[in-house]
mmCIF file of C-alpha atoms in Angstrom:
data_model
loop_
_atom_site.group_PDB
_atom_site.id
_atom_site.type_symbol
_atom_site.label_atom_id
_atom_site.label_comp_id
_atom_site.label_asym_id
_atom_site.label_seq_id
_atom_site.Cartn_x
_atom_site.Cartn_y
_atom_site.Cartn_z
ATOM 1 C CA MET A 993 -27.060 22.283 238.044
ATOM 2 C CA GLY A 994 -29.827 19.770 237.475
ATOM 3 C CA LYS A 995 -29.917 16.968 235.042
ATOM 4 C CA ILE A 996 -31.652 16.736 231.671
ATOM 5 C CA ALA A 997 -33.844 13.990 230.274
ATOM 6 C CA PHE A 998 -34.876 13.531 226.666
ATOM 7 C CA VAL A 999 -38.301 11.871 226.560
ATOM 8 C CA PHE A 1000 -40.278 10.490 223.580
ATOM 9 C CA PRO A 1001 -44.054 10.063 223.154
ATOM 10 C CA GLY A 1002 -45.860 6.877 222.172
ATOM 11 C CA GLN A 1003 -48.606 5.736 219.844
ATOM 12 C CA GLY A 1004 -51.639 8.067 219.955
ATOM 13 C CA ALA A 1005 -49.635 11.285 219.535
ATOM 14 C CA GLN A 1006 -49.423 10.890 215.742
ATOM 15 C CA TYR A 1007 -51.185 13.370 213.338
ATOM 16 C CA ALA A 1008 -51.041 14.020 209.614
ATOM 17 C CA GLY A 1009 -48.240 16.585 208.862
ATOM 18 C CA MET A 1010 -46.057 15.680 211.855
ATOM 19 C CA GLY A 1011 -42.412 16.388 211.127
ATOM 20 C CA LYS A 1012 -43.024 17.902 207.743
ATOM 21 C CA ASP A 1013 -41.235 21.198 208.531
ATOM 22 C CA PHE A 1014 -38.134 19.223 209.720
ATOM 23 C CA TYR A 1015 -38.243 17.297 206.422
ATOM 24 C CA GLU A 1016 -38.453 20.428 204.375
ATOM 25 C CA ASN A 1017 -35.870 22.461 206.304
ATOM 26 C CA PHE A 1018 -33.099 20.008 207.266
ATOM 27 C CA GLN A 1019 -31.288 17.685 204.891
ATOM 28 C CA ASP A 1020 -30.247 15.278 207.586
ATOM 29 C CA SER A 1021 -33.861 15.013 208.899
ATOM 30 C CA ARG A 1022 -35.094 14.407 205.299
ATOM 31 C CA GLU A 1023 -32.517 11.610 204.969
ATOM 32 C CA ILE A 1024 -34.033 9.892 208.067
ATOM 33 C CA TYR A 1025 -37.405 9.621 206.325
ATOM 34 C CA GLU A 1026 -35.761 8.467 203.087
ATOM 35 C CA LYS A 1027 -33.661 5.922 204.894
ATOM 36 C CA ALA A 1028 -36.710 4.438 206.634
ATOM 37 C CA SER A 1029 -38.551 4.390 203.336
ATOM 38 C CA GLY A 1030 -35.758 2.469 201.703
ATOM 39 C CA ILE A 1031 -35.430 -0.058 204.567
ATOM 40 C CA LEU A 1032 -39.117 -0.771 204.939
ATOM 41 C CA GLY A 1033 -40.463 -0.290 201.449
ATOM 42 C CA VAL A 1034 -42.945 2.248 202.799
ATOM 43 C CA ASP A 1035 -43.326 5.828 201.638
ATOM 44 C CA LEU A 1036 -42.684 7.516 205.055
ATOM 45 C CA PRO A 1037 -43.199 11.103 203.859
ATOM 46 C CA ALA A 1038 -46.584 10.245 202.331
ATOM 47 C CA LEU A 1039 -47.509 8.255 205.477
ATOM 48 C CA CYS A 1040 -46.553 11.075 207.903
ATOM 49 C CA PHE A 1041 -47.448 14.209 205.897
ATOM 50 C CA GLU A 1042 -50.647 13.396 203.976
ATOM 51 C CA ASP A 1043 -54.169 12.699 205.220
ATOM 52 C CA ASN A 1044 -54.440 8.906 205.091
ATOM 53 C CA GLU A 1045 -56.072 6.012 206.976
ATOM 54 C CA ASN A 1046 -52.795 4.062 207.379
ATOM 55 C CA LEU A 1047 -51.341 6.600 209.879
ATOM 56 C CA ASN A 1048 -53.658 5.270 212.626
ATOM 57 C CA ILE A 1049 -53.074 1.583 211.807
ATOM 58 C CA THR A 1050 -50.679 0.219 214.403
ATOM 59 C CA GLU A 1051 -48.334 -1.363 211.830
ATOM 60 C CA TYR A 1052 -47.750 2.000 210.200
ATOM 61 C CA THR A 1053 -48.240 4.334 213.206
ATOM 62 C CA GLN A 1054 -45.268 3.003 215.019
ATOM 63 C CA ILE A 1055 -42.771 3.399 212.155
ATOM 64 C CA ALA A 1056 -44.123 6.850 211.470
ATOM 65 C CA MET A 1057 -43.745 7.958 215.047
ATOM 66 C CA VAL A 1058 -40.215 6.636 215.567
ATOM 67 C CA THR A 1059 -39.014 8.007 212.252
ATOM 68 C CA THR A 1060 -40.440 11.463 213.074
ATOM 69 C CA CYS A 1061 -38.966 11.475 216.550
ATOM 70 C CA MET A 1062 -35.518 10.621 215.215
ATOM 71 C CA ALA A 1063 -35.718 13.360 212.508
ATOM 72 C CA MET A 1064 -36.520 15.831 215.300
ATOM 73 C CA LEU A 1065 -33.816 14.389 217.609
ATOM 74 C CA LEU A 1066 -31.070 15.174 215.064
ATOM 75 C CA GLN A 1067 -31.863 18.896 215.274
ATOM 76 C CA VAL A 1068 -32.062 18.873 219.039
ATOM 77 C CA ASN A 1069 -28.607 17.271 219.142
ATOM 78 C CA LYS A 1070 -27.206 20.139 217.143
ATOM 79 C CA SER A 1071 -28.089 22.510 220.051
ATOM 80 C CA GLY A 1072 -25.182 20.945 222.048
ATOM 81 C CA ILE A 1073 -27.540 19.826 224.823
ATOM 82 C CA LYS A 1074 -26.589 16.368 226.099
ATOM 83 C CA PRO A 1075 -29.194 14.310 228.116
ATOM 84 C CA ASP A 1076 -28.254 12.597 231.305
ATOM 85 C CA VAL A 1077 -31.003 10.044 230.702
ATOM 86 C CA CYS A 1078 -33.497 9.091 228.166
ATOM 87 C CA ALA A 1079 -37.028 7.588 228.393
ATOM 88 C CA GLY A 1080 -40.097 6.996 226.269
ATOM 89 C CA LEU A 1081 -43.700 6.100 226.839
ATOM 90 C CA SER A 1082 -44.471 2.667 225.437
ATOM 91 C CA LEU A 1083 -43.400 2.885 221.690
ATOM 92 C CA GLY A 1084 -41.374 5.940 222.731
ATOM 93 C CA GLU A 1085 -38.952 3.613 224.489
ATOM 94 C CA TYR A 1086 -37.561 2.760 221.019
ATOM 95 C CA PRO A 1087 -36.422 6.240 220.024
ATOM 96 C CA ALA A 1088 -35.131 6.623 223.599
ATOM 97 C CA MET A 1089 -32.990 3.544 223.121
ATOM 98 C CA ILE A 1090 -31.802 4.722 219.702
ATOM 99 C CA ALA A 1091 -30.826 8.065 221.402
ATOM 100 C CA SER A 1092 -29.068 6.179 224.124
ATOM 101 C CA GLY A 1093 -26.984 4.136 221.661
ATOM 102 C CA VAL A 1094 -28.697 0.795 222.494
ATOM 103 C CA MET A 1095 -29.572 0.127 218.791
ATOM 104 C CA THR A 1096 -29.057 1.855 215.498
ATOM 105 C CA PHE A 1097 -31.925 3.577 213.771
ATOM 106 C CA GLU A 1098 -31.648 1.135 210.895
ATOM 107 C CA GLU A 1099 -32.160 -1.863 213.140
ATOM 108 C CA GLY A 1100 -34.545 -0.130 215.474
ATOM 109 C CA ILE A 1101 -36.968 0.803 212.681
ATOM 110 C CA LYS A 1102 -37.017 -2.814 211.470
ATOM 111 C CA VAL A 1103 -37.915 -3.990 214.971
ATOM 112 C CA VAL A 1104 -40.625 -1.380 215.426
ATOM 113 C CA HIS A 1105 -42.161 -2.415 212.112
ATOM 114 C CA GLN A 1106 -42.376 -6.044 213.295
ATOM 115 C CA ARG A 1107 -43.540 -4.986 216.707
ATOM 116 C CA GLY A 1108 -46.432 -3.025 215.160
ATOM 117 C CA LYS A 1109 -47.453 -6.006 213.058
ATOM 118 C CA LEU A 1110 -47.328 -8.357 216.015
ATOM 119 C CA MET A 1111 -49.356 -6.093 218.275
ATOM 120 C CA GLN A 1112 -51.924 -5.395 215.508
ATOM 121 C CA ASP A 1113 -52.451 -9.147 214.730
ATOM 122 C CA ALA A 1114 -52.288 -10.475 218.344
ATOM 123 C CA VAL A 1115 -56.064 -10.089 219.122
ATOM 124 C CA ARG A 1116 -59.013 -10.156 216.784
ATOM 125 C CA PRO A 1117 -60.836 -6.769 216.452
ATOM 126 C CA GLY A 1118 -63.504 -6.320 219.040
ATOM 127 C CA VAL A 1119 -62.184 -8.862 221.490
ATOM 128 C CA GLY A 1120 -60.112 -6.434 223.637
ATOM 129 C CA SER A 1121 -60.277 -2.758 224.596
ATOM 130 C CA MET A 1122 -58.763 -0.051 226.659
ATOM 131 C CA ALA A 1123 -60.135 2.812 228.749
ATOM 132 C CA ALA A 1124 -58.711 5.891 230.453
ATOM 133 C CA VAL A 1125 -59.625 6.300 234.151
ATOM 134 C CA LEU A 1126 -59.527 9.923 235.421
ATOM 135 C CA GLY A 1127 -59.606 11.148 238.998
ATOM 136 C CA LEU A 1128 -59.041 7.921 240.978
ATOM 137 C CA ASP A 1129 -56.085 6.700 242.967
ATOM 138 C CA ASN A 1130 -53.868 3.859 241.659
ATOM 139 C CA GLY A 1131 -54.611 1.438 244.511
ATOM 140 C CA THR A 1132 -58.367 1.627 243.991
ATOM 141 C CA ILE A 1133 -57.985 0.988 240.272
ATOM 142 C CA GLU A 1134 -55.646 -1.955 240.846
ATOM 143 C CA LYS A 1135 -57.970 -3.523 243.350
ATOM 144 C CA VAL A 1136 -61.022 -3.179 241.005
ATOM 145 C CA CYS A 1137 -58.992 -4.791 238.184
ATOM 146 C CA ASP A 1138 -57.889 -7.628 240.434
ATOM 147 C CA GLU A 1139 -61.438 -8.333 241.534
ATOM 148 C CA THR A 1140 -63.112 -8.042 238.086
ATOM 149 C CA GLU A 1141 -63.934 -11.316 236.332
ATOM 150 C CA GLY A 1142 -61.821 -11.725 233.166
ATOM 151 C CA ILE A 1143 -58.653 -10.179 231.958
ATOM 152 C CA VAL A 1144 -58.207 -6.439 232.855
ATOM 153 C CA ILE A 1145 -55.096 -4.735 234.226
ATOM 154 C CA VAL A 1146 -53.552 -1.271 234.536
ATOM 155 C CA ALA A 1147 -51.894 -0.691 231.144
ATOM 156 C CA ASN A 1148 -50.460 2.770 231.770
ATOM 157 C CA TYR A 1149 -49.559 4.691 234.878
ATOM 158 C CA ASN A 1150 -49.425 8.051 233.110
ATOM 159 C CA CYS A 1151 -49.616 10.662 235.922
ATOM 160 C CA PRO A 1152 -51.534 11.247 239.177
ATOM 161 C CA GLY A 1153 -55.266 10.951 238.336
ATOM 162 C CA GLN A 1154 -54.787 9.436 234.922
ATOM 163 C CA ILE A 1155 -54.581 5.647 234.480
ATOM 164 C CA VAL A 1156 -55.319 3.435 231.458
ATOM 165 C CA ILE A 1157 -56.795 -0.048 231.862
ATOM 166 C CA SER A 1158 -56.741 -2.814 229.188
ATOM 167 C CA GLY A 1159 -57.925 -6.318 228.625
ATOM 168 C CA GLU A 1160 -60.930 -8.293 227.432
ATOM 169 C CA LYS A 1161 -63.735 -5.952 226.185
ATOM 170 C CA GLU A 1162 -66.308 -7.256 228.616
ATOM 171 C CA ALA A 1163 -63.875 -7.218 231.587
ATOM 172 C CA VAL A 1164 -62.933 -3.592 230.794
ATOM 173 C CA GLU A 1165 -66.584 -2.644 230.593
ATOM 174 C CA ARG A 1166 -67.339 -4.290 233.959
ATOM 175 C CA ALA A 1167 -64.286 -2.689 235.572
ATOM 176 C CA SER A 1168 -65.255 0.694 234.134
ATOM 177 C CA GLU A 1169 -68.758 0.576 235.747
ATOM 178 C CA THR A 1170 -67.221 -0.351 239.072
ATOM 179 C CA LEU A 1171 -64.662 2.473 238.856
ATOM 180 C CA LYS A 1172 -67.376 4.984 238.176
ATOM 181 C CA GLU A 1173 -69.200 3.711 241.314
ATOM 182 C CA LYS A 1174 -65.871 4.024 243.229
ATOM 183 C CA GLY A 1175 -65.734 7.777 242.376
ATOM 184 C CA ALA A 1176 -63.798 8.041 239.072
ATOM 185 C CA LYS A 1177 -64.485 11.468 237.588
ATOM 186 C CA ARG A 1178 -64.618 9.885 234.097
ATOM 187 C CA VAL A 1179 -63.901 6.562 232.413
ATOM 188 C CA LEU A 1180 -63.352 6.990 228.682
ATOM 189 C CA PRO A 1181 -63.210 4.043 226.211
ATOM 190 C CA LEU A 1182 -60.146 4.489 223.941
ATOM 191 C CA ASN A 1183 -60.284 4.123 220.128
ATOM 192 C CA VAL A 1184 -57.516 1.622 219.871
ATOM 193 C CA SER A 1185 -56.977 -1.484 217.741
ATOM 194 C CA GLY A 1186 -56.184 -3.816 220.570
ATOM 195 C CA PRO A 1187 -55.746 -4.383 224.359
ATOM 196 C CA PHE A 1188 -52.208 -3.148 224.476
ATOM 197 C CA HIS A 1189 -50.062 -3.805 227.523
ATOM 198 C CA SER A 1190 -52.260 -6.590 228.760
ATOM 199 C CA PRO A 1191 -51.641 -10.358 229.109
ATOM 200 C CA MET A 1192 -53.630 -10.813 225.901
ATOM 201 C CA LEU A 1193 -50.527 -9.724 223.997
ATOM 202 C CA LYS A 1194 -48.093 -12.099 225.735
ATOM 203 C CA LYS A 1195 -47.580 -14.200 222.624
ATOM 204 C CA ALA A 1196 -46.757 -11.036 220.611
ATOM 205 C CA GLY A 1197 -44.231 -10.075 223.281
ATOM 206 C CA GLU A 1198 -42.548 -13.553 223.154
ATOM 207 C CA GLN A 1199 -42.424 -13.323 219.382
ATOM 208 C CA LEU A 1200 -40.868 -9.882 219.598
ATOM 209 C CA ASN A 1201 -38.262 -11.222 221.956
ATOM 210 C CA GLU A 1202 -37.223 -13.724 219.295
ATOM 211 C CA ILE A 1203 -36.933 -10.991 216.674
ATOM 212 C CA LEU A 1204 -34.808 -8.891 219.054
ATOM 213 C CA ARG A 1205 -32.337 -11.734 219.309
ATOM 214 C CA GLU A 1206 -31.455 -11.171 215.654
ATOM 215 C CA ILE A 1207 -30.187 -7.620 216.194
ATOM 216 C CA THR A 1208 -27.251 -6.137 218.044
ATOM 217 C CA ILE A 1209 -28.118 -4.616 221.431
ATOM 218 C CA HIS A 1210 -25.352 -2.419 222.807
ATOM 219 C CA ASN A 1211 -24.673 -1.175 226.297
ATOM 220 C CA PRO A 1212 -26.261 2.345 226.506
ATOM 221 C CA ASP A 1213 -24.038 5.260 225.987
ATOM 222 C CA ILE A 1214 -26.639 7.242 227.981
ATOM 223 C CA PRO A 1215 -28.763 5.509 230.625
ATOM 224 C CA TYR A 1216 -32.437 5.094 229.819
ATOM 225 C CA VAL A 1217 -35.394 4.172 232.026
ATOM 226 C CA ALA A 1218 -37.365 1.105 231.092
ATOM 227 C CA ASN A 1219 -41.193 1.094 231.066
ATOM 228 C CA VAL A 1220 -41.556 -2.305 232.736
ATOM 229 C CA ASN A 1221 -39.683 -1.700 235.976
ATOM 230 C CA ALA A 1222 -39.090 2.108 236.000
ATOM 231 C CA GLU A 1223 -35.368 1.379 236.564
ATOM 232 C CA TYR A 1224 -32.240 2.837 234.897
ATOM 233 C CA ILE A 1225 -30.833 0.436 232.254
ATOM 234 C CA LYS A 1226 -27.061 0.783 232.111
ATOM 235 C CA ASP A 1227 -26.014 -2.429 230.305
ATOM 236 C CA ASN A 1228 -27.553 -4.705 227.644
ATOM 237 C CA LYS A 1229 -28.009 -7.839 229.751
ATOM 238 C CA ASN A 1230 -31.837 -7.764 230.120
ATOM 239 C CA ILE A 1231 -32.921 -5.365 227.373
ATOM 240 C CA ARG A 1232 -34.401 -7.949 225.052
ATOM 241 C CA ASP A 1233 -36.433 -9.521 227.815
ATOM 242 C CA LEU A 1234 -37.673 -6.168 229.106
ATOM 243 C CA LEU A 1235 -38.789 -5.100 225.589
ATOM 244 C CA GLY A 1236 -40.645 -8.364 225.069
ATOM 245 C CA LYS A 1237 -42.374 -7.981 228.432
ATOM 246 C CA GLN A 1238 -43.128 -4.351 227.700
ATOM 247 C CA VAL A 1239 -45.749 -5.367 225.017
ATOM 248 C CA TYR A 1240 -47.904 -7.199 227.643
ATOM 249 C CA SER A 1241 -46.988 -5.380 230.913
ATOM 250 C CA SER A 1242 -48.011 -2.188 232.606
ATOM 251 C CA VAL A 1243 -46.137 0.955 231.367
ATOM 252 C CA LYS A 1244 -44.833 2.678 234.526
ATOM 253 C CA TRP A 1245 -44.413 6.207 233.156
ATOM 254 C CA GLN A 1246 -45.294 8.081 236.330
ATOM 255 C CA GLN A 1247 -42.922 5.946 238.291
ATOM 256 C CA SER A 1248 -40.209 6.459 235.638
ATOM 257 C CA VAL A 1249 -40.557 10.264 235.822
ATOM 258 C CA GLU A 1250 -40.447 10.127 239.572
ATOM 259 C CA LYS A 1251 -37.317 7.974 239.454
ATOM 260 C CA MET A 1252 -35.566 10.537 237.170
ATOM 261 C CA ILE A 1253 -36.648 13.420 239.386
ATOM 262 C CA ALA A 1254 -35.310 11.677 242.442
ATOM 263 C CA ASP A 1255 -32.040 11.253 240.595
ATOM 264 C CA GLY A 1256 -31.709 14.996 240.025
ATOM 265 C CA VAL A 1257 -33.500 15.494 236.716
ATOM 266 C CA ASP A 1258 -35.263 18.907 236.694
ATOM 267 C CA THR A 1259 -35.505 19.518 232.915
ATOM 268 C CA PHE A 1260 -37.448 17.333 230.551
ATOM 269 C CA ILE A 1261 -37.321 17.851 226.786
ATOM 270 C CA GLU A 1262 -40.079 16.048 224.989
ATOM 271 C CA ILE A 1263 -39.087 15.266 221.353
ATOM 272 C CA GLY A 1264 -41.809 14.199 219.014
ATOM 273 C CA PRO A 1265 -45.414 14.946 218.047
ATOM 274 C CA GLY A 1266 -47.782 16.515 220.474
ATOM 275 C CA LYS A 1267 -47.393 17.646 224.161
ATOM 276 C CA THR A 1268 -48.682 14.498 225.945
ATOM 277 C CA LEU A 1269 -45.529 13.838 228.028
ATOM 278 C CA THR A 1270 -45.158 17.572 228.786
ATOM 279 C CA GLY A 1271 -48.604 17.493 230.383
ATOM 280 C CA PHE A 1272 -47.835 14.287 232.327
ATOM 281 C CA VAL A 1273 -44.572 15.630 233.729
ATOM 282 C CA ARG A 1274 -46.227 18.874 234.884
ATOM 283 C CA LYS A 1275 -48.914 16.889 236.723
ATOM 284 C CA ILE A 1276 -46.148 14.734 238.404
ATOM 285 C CA ASP A 1277 -44.052 17.705 239.452
ATOM 286 C CA LYS A 1278 -44.874 21.291 238.629
ATOM 287 C CA THR A 1279 -41.369 22.490 239.572
ATOM 288 C CA CYS A 1280 -39.743 20.769 236.685
ATOM 289 C CA LYS A 1281 -38.889 22.697 233.520
ATOM 290 C CA VAL A 1282 -40.574 21.004 230.495
ATOM 291 C CA ILE A 1283 -40.010 21.842 226.829
ATOM 292 C CA ASN A 1284 -41.628 20.164 223.913
ATOM 293 C CA ILE A 1285 -40.038 20.005 220.411
ATOM 294 C CA GLU A 1286 -42.547 19.218 217.585
ATOM 295 C CA LYS A 1287 -42.043 22.119 215.209
ATOM 296 C CA THR A 1288 -38.900 23.715 213.903
ATOM 297 C CA GLY A 1289 -39.782 26.907 215.697
ATOM 298 C CA ASP A 1290 -39.731 25.028 218.951
ATOM 299 C CA LEU A 1291 -35.955 24.647 218.630
ATOM 300 C CA GLU A 1292 -35.521 28.195 219.917
ATOM 301 C CA LYS A 1293 -36.835 27.051 223.306
ATOM 302 C CA LEU A 1294 -33.597 25.064 223.686
ATOM 303 C CA GLN A 1295 -31.724 28.329 224.219
ATOM 304 C CA GLU A 1296 -33.404 28.380 227.649
ATOM 305 C CA VAL A 1297 -31.527 25.199 228.621
ATOM 306 C CA PRO A 1298 -28.034 25.860 230.036
ATOM 307 C CA LEU A 1299 -25.274 23.813 228.356
ATOM 308 C CA CYS A 1300 -23.454 21.464 230.707
#
């Protein structure tokens, strides 16, 4: 029997109304939203369920996403399915760590709130940018970034043929033009508030590291795979440093999925808004079983997964 991974999406998957049916149908899921609201002094149900501008502001997006993922996770856990490993894309690493027992939801949501503020305030608007590069190999993209004047790096290794670059606005634009010349099918500027996962956020990462020193970090009950190095994390020795570096380093999602598959994972359960990770996993390995849980009706799909 193969292994099971719980995976959690990151910023960008949010939408108004996410998690509302879980809030309305399950008392314990409703309590997650209420608990986050009390801790942060933010009306999470209004933030997540109503059309509003705040949902796409990093400071608020991140707490909305993590709260929603955890409200959904509670119901997935009731199915009796136990993951062998957890992982998350960028922000999704936090619900993955909460699911793994690394930190409590109460402390995790506080950290995420601070993380969102730090990332939002790290670079003045218009100074940095990000772009998705489609249809070009990793090596070519890395070489172009290295040879482009200014700050520009690979921010996300999502899946074969889909890479995100990040850095100074002018450098990203120069690299984008070169990548088109090198044969990229498309290079799409992203509507984001900053150059995430680039060296321009190093100060924010260092500040986050200090915040993380104020909370308890446990050894994982369930291993999780870190974005920074695509390695299994089985103790708490380097977790703070890895999370600080994650803010300004490349997210190695494709490598993380490949690592889990090599370790015997053949079923991925995406828990959270959207189907982004479901699509990435299928492009990495079509033979894997992938299930996404974002509506209460999706819980029926879990009956397809054999209990260990």
